[in-house]
Coordinates of C-alpha atoms and ligand atoms in Angstrom, one line a residue:
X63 CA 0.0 0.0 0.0
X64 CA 1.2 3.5 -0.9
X65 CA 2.5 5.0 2.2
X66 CA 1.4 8.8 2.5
X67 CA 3.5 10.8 4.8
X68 CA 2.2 14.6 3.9
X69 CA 4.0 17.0 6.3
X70 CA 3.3 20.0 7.2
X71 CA 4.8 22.9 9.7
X72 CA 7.0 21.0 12.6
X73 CA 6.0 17.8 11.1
X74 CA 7.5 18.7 8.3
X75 CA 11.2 16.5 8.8
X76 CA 14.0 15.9 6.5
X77 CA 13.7 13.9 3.5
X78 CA 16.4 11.7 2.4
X79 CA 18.2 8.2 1.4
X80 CA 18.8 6.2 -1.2
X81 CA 15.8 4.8 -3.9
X82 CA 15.8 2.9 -7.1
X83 CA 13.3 5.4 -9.1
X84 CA 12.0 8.4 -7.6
X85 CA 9.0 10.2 -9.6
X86 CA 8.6 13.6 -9.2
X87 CA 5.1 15.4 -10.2
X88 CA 2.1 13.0 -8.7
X89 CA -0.3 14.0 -11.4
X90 CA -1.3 12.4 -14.6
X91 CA 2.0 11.6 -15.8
X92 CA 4.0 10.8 -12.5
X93 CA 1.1 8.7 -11.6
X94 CA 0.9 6.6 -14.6
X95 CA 4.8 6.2 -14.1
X96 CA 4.2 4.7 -11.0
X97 CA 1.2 2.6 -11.8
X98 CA 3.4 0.5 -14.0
X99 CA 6.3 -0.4 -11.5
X100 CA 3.7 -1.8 -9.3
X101 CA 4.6 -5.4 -8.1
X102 CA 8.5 -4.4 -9.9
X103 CA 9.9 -4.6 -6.5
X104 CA 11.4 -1.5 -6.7
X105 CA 12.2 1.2 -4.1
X106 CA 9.7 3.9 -6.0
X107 CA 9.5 7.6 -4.4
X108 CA 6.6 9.7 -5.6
X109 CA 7.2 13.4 -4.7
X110 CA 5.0 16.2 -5.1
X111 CA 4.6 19.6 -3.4
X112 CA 0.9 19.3 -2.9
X113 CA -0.7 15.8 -1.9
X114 CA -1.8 13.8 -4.4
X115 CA -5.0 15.1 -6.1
X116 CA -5.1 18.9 -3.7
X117 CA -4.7 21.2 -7.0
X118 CA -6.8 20.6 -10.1
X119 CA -4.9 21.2 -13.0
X120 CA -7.3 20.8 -16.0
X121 CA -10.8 20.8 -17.1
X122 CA -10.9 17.2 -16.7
X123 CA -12.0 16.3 -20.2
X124 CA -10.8 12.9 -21.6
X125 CA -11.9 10.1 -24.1
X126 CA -14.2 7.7 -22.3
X127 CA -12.0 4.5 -23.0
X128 CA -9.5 5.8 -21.5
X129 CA -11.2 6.1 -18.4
X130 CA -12.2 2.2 -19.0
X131 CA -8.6 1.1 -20.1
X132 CA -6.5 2.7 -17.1
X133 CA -9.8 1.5 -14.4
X134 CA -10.9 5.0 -13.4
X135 CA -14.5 5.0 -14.0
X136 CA -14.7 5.8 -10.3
X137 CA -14.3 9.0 -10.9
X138 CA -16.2 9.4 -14.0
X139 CA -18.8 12.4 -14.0
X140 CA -20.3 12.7 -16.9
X141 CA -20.2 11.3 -20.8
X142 CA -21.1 12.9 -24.0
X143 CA -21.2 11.3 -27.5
X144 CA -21.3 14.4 -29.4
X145 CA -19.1 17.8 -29.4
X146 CA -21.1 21.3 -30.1
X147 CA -18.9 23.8 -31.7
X148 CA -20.2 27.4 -32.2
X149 CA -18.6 29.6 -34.1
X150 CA -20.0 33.6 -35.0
X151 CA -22.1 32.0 -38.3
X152 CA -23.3 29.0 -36.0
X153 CA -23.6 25.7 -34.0
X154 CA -22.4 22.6 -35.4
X155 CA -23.1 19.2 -33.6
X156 CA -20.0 16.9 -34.4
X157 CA -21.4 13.2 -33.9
X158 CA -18.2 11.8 -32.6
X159 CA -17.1 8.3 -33.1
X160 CA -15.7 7.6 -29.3
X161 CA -17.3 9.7 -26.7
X162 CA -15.7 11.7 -24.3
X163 CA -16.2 12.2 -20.2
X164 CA -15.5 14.5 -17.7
X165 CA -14.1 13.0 -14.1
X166 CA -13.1 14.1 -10.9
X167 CA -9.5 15.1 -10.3
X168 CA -9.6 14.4 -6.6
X169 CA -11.0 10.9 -7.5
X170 CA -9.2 10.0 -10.1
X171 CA -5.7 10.7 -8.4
X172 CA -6.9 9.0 -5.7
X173 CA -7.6 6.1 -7.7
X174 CA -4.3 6.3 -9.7
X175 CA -2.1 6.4 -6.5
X176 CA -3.9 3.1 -5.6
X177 CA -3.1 1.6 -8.6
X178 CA 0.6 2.1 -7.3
X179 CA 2.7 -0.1 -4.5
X180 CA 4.9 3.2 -4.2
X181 CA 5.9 5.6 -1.5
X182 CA 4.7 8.8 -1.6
X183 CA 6.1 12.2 0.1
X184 CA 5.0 15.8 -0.1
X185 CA 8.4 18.1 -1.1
X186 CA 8.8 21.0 -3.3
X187 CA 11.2 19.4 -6.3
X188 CA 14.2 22.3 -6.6
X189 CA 16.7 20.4 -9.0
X190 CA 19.5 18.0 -9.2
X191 CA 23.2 17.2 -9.1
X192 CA 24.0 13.6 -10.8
X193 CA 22.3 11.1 -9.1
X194 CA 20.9 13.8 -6.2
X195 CA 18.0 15.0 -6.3
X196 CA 17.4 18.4 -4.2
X197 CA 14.3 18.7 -2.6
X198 CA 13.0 21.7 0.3
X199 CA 13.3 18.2 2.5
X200 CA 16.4 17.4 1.7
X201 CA 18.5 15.2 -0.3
X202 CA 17.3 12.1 -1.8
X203 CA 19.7 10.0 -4.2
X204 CA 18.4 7.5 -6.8
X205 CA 20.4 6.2 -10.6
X206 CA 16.8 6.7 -12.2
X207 CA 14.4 9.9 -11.9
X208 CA 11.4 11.1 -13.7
X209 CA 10.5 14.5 -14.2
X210 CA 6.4 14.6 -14.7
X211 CA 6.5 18.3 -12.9
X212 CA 4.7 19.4 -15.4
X213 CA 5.8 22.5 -18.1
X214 CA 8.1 24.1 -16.1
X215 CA 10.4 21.0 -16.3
X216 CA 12.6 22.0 -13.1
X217 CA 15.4 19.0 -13.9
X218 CA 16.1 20.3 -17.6
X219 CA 16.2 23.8 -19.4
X220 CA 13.4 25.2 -18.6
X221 CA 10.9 27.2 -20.3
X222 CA 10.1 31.1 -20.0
X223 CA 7.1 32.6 -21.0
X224 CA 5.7 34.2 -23.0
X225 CA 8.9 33.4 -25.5
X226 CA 8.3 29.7 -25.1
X227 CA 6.2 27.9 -27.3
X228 CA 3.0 27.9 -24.6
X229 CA -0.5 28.4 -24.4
X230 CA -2.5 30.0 -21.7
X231 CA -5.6 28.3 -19.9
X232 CA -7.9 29.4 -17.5
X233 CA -11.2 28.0 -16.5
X234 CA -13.9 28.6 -13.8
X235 CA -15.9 26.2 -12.5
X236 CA -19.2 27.4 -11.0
X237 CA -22.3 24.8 -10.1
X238 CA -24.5 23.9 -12.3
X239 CA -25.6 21.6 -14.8
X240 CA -25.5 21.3 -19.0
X241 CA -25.9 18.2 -21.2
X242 CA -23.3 19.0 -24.0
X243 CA -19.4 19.6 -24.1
X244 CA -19.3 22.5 -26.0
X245 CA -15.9 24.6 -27.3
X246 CA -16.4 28.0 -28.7
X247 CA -14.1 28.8 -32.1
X248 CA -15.1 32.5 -32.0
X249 CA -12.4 35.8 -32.3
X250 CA -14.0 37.7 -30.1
X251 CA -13.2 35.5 -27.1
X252 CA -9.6 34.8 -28.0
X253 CA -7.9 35.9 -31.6
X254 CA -5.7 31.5 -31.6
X255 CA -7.4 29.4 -29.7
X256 CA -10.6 28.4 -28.0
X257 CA -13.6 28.7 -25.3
X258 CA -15.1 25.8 -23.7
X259 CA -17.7 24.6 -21.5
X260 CA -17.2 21.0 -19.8
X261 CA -19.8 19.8 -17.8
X262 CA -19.3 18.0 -14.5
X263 CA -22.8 16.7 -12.8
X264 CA -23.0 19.2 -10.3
X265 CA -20.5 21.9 -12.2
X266 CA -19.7 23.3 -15.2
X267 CA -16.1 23.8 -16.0
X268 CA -15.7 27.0 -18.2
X269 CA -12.9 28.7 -20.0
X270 CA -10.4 30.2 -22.6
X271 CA -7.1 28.8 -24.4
X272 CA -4.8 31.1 -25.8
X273 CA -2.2 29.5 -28.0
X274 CA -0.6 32.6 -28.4
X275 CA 1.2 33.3 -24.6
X276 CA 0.8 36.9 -25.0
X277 CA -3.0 37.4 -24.9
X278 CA -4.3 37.2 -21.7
X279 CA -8.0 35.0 -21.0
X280 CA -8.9 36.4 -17.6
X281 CA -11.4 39.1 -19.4
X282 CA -12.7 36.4 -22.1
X283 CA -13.3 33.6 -19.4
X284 CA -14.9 36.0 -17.3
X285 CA -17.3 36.9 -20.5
X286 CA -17.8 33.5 -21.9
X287 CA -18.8 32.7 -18.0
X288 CA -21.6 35.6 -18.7
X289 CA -22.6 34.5 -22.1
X290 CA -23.8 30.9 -20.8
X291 CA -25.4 32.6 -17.9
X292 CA -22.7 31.3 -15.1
X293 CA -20.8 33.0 -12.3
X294 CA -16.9 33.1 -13.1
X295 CA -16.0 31.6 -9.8
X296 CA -13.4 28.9 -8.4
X297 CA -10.5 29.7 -10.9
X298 CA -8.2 27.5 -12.0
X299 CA -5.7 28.1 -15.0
X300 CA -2.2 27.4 -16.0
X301 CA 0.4 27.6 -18.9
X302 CA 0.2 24.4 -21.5
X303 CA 3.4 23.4 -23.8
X304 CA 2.2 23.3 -27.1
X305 CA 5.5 21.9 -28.5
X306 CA 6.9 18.2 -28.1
X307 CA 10.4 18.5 -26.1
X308 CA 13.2 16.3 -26.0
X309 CA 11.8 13.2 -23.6
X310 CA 15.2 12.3 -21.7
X311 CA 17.7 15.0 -21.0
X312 CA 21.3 14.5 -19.1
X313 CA 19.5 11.4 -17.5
X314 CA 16.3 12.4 -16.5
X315 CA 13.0 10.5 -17.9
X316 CA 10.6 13.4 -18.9
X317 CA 6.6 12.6 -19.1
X318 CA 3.9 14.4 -20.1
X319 CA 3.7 18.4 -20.2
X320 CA 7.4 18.6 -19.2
X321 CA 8.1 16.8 -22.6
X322 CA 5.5 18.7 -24.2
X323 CA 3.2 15.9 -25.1
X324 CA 0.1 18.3 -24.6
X325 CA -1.7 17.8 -28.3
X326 CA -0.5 21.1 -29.6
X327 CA -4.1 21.6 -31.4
X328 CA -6.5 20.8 -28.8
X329 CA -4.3 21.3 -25.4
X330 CA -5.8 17.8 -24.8
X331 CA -2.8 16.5 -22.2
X332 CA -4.2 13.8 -20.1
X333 CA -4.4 11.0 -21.9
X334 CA -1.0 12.0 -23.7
X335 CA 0.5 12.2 -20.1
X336 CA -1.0 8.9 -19.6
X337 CA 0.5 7.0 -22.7
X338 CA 4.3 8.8 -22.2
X339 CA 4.0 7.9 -18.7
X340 CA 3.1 4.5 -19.0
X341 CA 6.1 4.1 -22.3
X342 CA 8.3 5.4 -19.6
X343 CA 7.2 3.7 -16.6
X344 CA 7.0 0.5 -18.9
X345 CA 11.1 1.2 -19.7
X346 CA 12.1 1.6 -15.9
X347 CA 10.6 -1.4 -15.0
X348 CA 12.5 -3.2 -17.5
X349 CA 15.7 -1.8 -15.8
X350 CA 14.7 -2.3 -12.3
X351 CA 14.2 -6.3 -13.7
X352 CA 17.6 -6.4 -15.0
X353 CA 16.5 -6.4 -18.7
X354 CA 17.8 -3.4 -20.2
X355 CA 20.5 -0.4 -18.5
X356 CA 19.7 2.7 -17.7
X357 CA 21.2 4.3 -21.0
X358 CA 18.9 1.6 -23.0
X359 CA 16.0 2.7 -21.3
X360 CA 16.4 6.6 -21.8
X361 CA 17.2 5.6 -25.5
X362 CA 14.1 3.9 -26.2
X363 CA 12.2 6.1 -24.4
X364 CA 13.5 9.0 -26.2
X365 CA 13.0 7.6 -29.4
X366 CA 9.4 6.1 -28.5
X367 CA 8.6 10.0 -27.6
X368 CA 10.7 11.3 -31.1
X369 CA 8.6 8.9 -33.2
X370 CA 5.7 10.9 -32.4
X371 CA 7.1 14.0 -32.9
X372 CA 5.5 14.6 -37.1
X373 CA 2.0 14.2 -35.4
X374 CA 2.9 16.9 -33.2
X375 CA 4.3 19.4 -35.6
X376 CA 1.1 18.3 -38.1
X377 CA -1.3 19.7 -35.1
X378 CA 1.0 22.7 -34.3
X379 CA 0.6 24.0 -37.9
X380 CA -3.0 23.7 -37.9
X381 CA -3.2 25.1 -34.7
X382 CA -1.5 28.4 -36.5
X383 CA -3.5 27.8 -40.0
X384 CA -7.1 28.2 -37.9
X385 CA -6.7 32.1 -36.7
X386 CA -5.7 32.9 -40.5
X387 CA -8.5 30.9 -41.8
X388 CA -11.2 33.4 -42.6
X389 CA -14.2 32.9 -40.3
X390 CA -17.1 32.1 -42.8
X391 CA -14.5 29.0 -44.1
X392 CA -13.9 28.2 -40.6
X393 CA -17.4 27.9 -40.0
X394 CA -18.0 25.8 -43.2
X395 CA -15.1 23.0 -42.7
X396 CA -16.5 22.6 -39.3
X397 CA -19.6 22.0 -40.5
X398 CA -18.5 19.2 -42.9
X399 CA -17.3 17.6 -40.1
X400 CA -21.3 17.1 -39.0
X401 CA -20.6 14.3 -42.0
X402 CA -20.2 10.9 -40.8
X403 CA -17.3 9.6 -42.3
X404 CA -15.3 12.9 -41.8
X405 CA -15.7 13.5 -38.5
X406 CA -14.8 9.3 -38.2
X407 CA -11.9 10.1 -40.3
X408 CA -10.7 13.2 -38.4
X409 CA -11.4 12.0 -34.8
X410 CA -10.3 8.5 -34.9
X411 CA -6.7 9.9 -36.5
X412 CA -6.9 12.5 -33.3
X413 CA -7.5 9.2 -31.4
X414 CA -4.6 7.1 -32.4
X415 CA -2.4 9.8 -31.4
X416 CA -2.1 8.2 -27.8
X417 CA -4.8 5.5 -28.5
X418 CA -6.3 3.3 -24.9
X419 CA -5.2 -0.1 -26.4
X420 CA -1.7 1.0 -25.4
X421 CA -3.0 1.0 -21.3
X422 CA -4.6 -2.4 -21.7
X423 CA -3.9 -4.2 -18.8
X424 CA -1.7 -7.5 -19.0
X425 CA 1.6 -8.9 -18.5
X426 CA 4.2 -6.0 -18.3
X427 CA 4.7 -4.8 -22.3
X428 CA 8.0 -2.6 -23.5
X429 CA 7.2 0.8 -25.1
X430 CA 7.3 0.3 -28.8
X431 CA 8.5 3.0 -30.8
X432 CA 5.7 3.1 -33.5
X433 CA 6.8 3.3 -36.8
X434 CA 6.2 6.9 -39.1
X435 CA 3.5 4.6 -41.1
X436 CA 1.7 2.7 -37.8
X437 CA 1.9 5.7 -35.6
Ligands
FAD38 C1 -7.3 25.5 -17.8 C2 -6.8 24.2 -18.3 C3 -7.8 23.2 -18.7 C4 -7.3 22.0 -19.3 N1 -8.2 21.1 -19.6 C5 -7.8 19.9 -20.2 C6 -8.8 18.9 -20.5 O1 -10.0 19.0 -20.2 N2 -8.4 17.7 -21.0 C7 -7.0 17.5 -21.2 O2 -6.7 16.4 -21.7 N3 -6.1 18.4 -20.9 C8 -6.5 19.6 -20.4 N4 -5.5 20.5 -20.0 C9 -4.1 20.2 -20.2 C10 -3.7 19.2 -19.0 O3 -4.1 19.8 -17.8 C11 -2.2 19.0 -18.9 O4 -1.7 18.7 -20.2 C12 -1.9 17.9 -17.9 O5 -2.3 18.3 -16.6 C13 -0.4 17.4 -17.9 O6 -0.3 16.5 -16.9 P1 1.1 16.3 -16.2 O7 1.0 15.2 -15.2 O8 2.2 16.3 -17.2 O9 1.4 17.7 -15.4 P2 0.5 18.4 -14.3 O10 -0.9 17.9 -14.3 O11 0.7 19.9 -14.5 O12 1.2 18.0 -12.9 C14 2.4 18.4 -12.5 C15 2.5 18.0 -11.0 O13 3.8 18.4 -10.6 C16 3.7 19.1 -9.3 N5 4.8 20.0 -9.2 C17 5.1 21.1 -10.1 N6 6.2 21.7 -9.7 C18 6.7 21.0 -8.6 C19 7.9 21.1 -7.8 N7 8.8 22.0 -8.1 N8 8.0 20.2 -6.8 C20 7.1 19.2 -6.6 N9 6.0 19.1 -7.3 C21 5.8 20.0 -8.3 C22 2.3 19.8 -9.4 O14 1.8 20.0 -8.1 C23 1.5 18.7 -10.1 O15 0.9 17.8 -9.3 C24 -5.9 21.7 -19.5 C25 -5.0 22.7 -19.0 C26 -5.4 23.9 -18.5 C27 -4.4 24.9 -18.0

């Protein structure tokens, strides 16, 4: 069982020895990590500065079967089989061919961490020296560490905004209830990028995408809030990588947004921290069992991650084509996509991008760098 040692003011005592992996970031990505050294018999750390499920970091908005695949329809709130997309000339209603849900984060952390046989600490990750990892705790030392911190990706080079190649997200979440998942492709609200509405039973999760760092969505998420008749209350934003990164760097395993696997088009980055984390937790395993070295792993993680890397510059051009598109075309391509076969086409490309076959439980599987044709 995980062992959960959150401390706080004079309980708050030095961290430190030796581990065999130590995860650092307990959300999506460092959780999925984890999850797959289960039963490895590995000494496995999982540090994060808040515990495990405290800050929300998304709208919580994820293909159904991936819920099913990784077990954590527990914390499933609601599904939708379609997607409604306004734009200024109208609504279209996208029949999709996999549905999407929106879960709990709490819940589904909490769900994740079971999933794990792993120690878990609360410390503020600072950055490393070799094998040392520095932590407001202390010292800790271990040959194999994953950064899943997220975009600021404190064990490599970091990021700066509003240079970087980042988005902006910020959402509110006040009660109430709706039946569709709705995403608004509309100027007015944000000149690259998009406004959406995600319900959640008893909440609605609202907000505004920038893709381009310098235009602030504090004004537009407060308006959309307005437009739909809600209270802009409970905020809850962040910056999103839009651009893949190098996966390993001097040593260190990177997963999910601080490799950049965020879907540069959508800022869809759950189920992508999901499938990196597993690919890398799937290669650390295979060292902690004696089959592969440490420099094997990081090199077939690396390439697994690379491999994937013309998808995500595909998506990051045609996240910079749509603002130039004029907005009568906009509107008409998506409306085609109402058409059954398109929207099939389109969306079940989108889903193969990080598809839920790859979580399907069984005897512990390598990552398999897909080739340019089957990926
Ligand atoms: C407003 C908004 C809405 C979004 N909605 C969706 C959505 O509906 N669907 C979707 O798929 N994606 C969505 N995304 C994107 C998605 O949230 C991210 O891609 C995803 O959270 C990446 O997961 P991760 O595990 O890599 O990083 P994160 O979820 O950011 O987790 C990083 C973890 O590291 C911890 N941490 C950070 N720094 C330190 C440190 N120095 N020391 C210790 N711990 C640290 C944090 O506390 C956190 O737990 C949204 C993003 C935003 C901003």
């Amino acid at each position: 069982m995980p062992v959960r040692a959150t401390k706080r003011g004079s309980e708050r005592t030095p961290l430190g020895g030796e581990w065999d992996v130590v995860v650092c970031g307990a959300s999506f990505a460092g959780l999925s990590v984890a999850r797959e050294l289960r039963g490895s018999g590995a000494r496995v750390l999982l540090l994060d500065r808040y515990e495990v499920g405290e800050r929300q970091t998304s709208a919580c908005g994820i293909p159904t079967q991936w819920l099913e695949a990784m077990e954590l329809m527990g914390s499933h709130r609601q599904t939708f089989p379609t997607l409604v997309v306004h734009t200024p000339f109208g609504t279209s209603r996208l029949g999709l061919p996999f549905t999407f849900s929106t879960f709990d984060y709490p819940e589904l952390c909490r769900l994740l961490l079971a999933q794990t046989d792993c120690a878990f600490e609360t410390a503020k990750v600072d950055g490393r020296s070799g094998t040392t990892l520095h932590t407001d705790r202390g010292d800790l030392s271990a040959p194999l560490v994953v950064d899943a911190l997220g975009w600021r990706r404190v064990l490599g080079a970091g990021y700066q905004p509003p240079d970087a190649p980042l988005s902006r997200g910020l959402e509110v979440h006040p009660s109430g209830t709706g039946e569709d998942l709705e995403i608004w492709i509309d100027r007015s609200y944000v000149p690259a990028g998009y406004g959406w509405s995600f319900p959640a039973r008893e909440e609605l999760r609202i907000g505004v995408g920038s893709f381009d760092a310098r235009f602030h969505v504090k004004d537009s998420t407060i308006r959309l809030a307005d437009d739909v008749g809600s209270e802009a209350v409970r905020y809850q934003g962040n910056w999103i990588p839009h651009r893949l990164r190098e996966a390993t760097e001097d040593g260190v395993f990177f997963a999910g947004d601080s490799a950049g696997h965020c879907l540069p088009l959508t800022a869809e980055g759950i189920r992508t921290a999901f499938y990196f984390g597993i690919a890398c937790g799937r290669e650390l395993r295979a060292v902690v069992e004696g089959r592969r070295t440490a420099g094997q792993a990081l090199e077939r993680y690396g390439d697994f991650s690379r491999a994937h890397r013309w998808k995500f510059e595909a998506m990051l051009l045609t996240q910079r084509l749509v603002p130039r598109l004029p907005p009568r075309v906009l509107h008409r391509v998506v409306a085609a996509l109402q058409h059954k076969r398109l929207v099939d086409w389109a969306f079940g490309h989108y889903l193969d991008v990080a598809p839920p076959s790859f979580a399907a439980p069984g005897p512990p599987r390598a990552a398999v760098a897909p080739t340019r044709a089957a990926a």
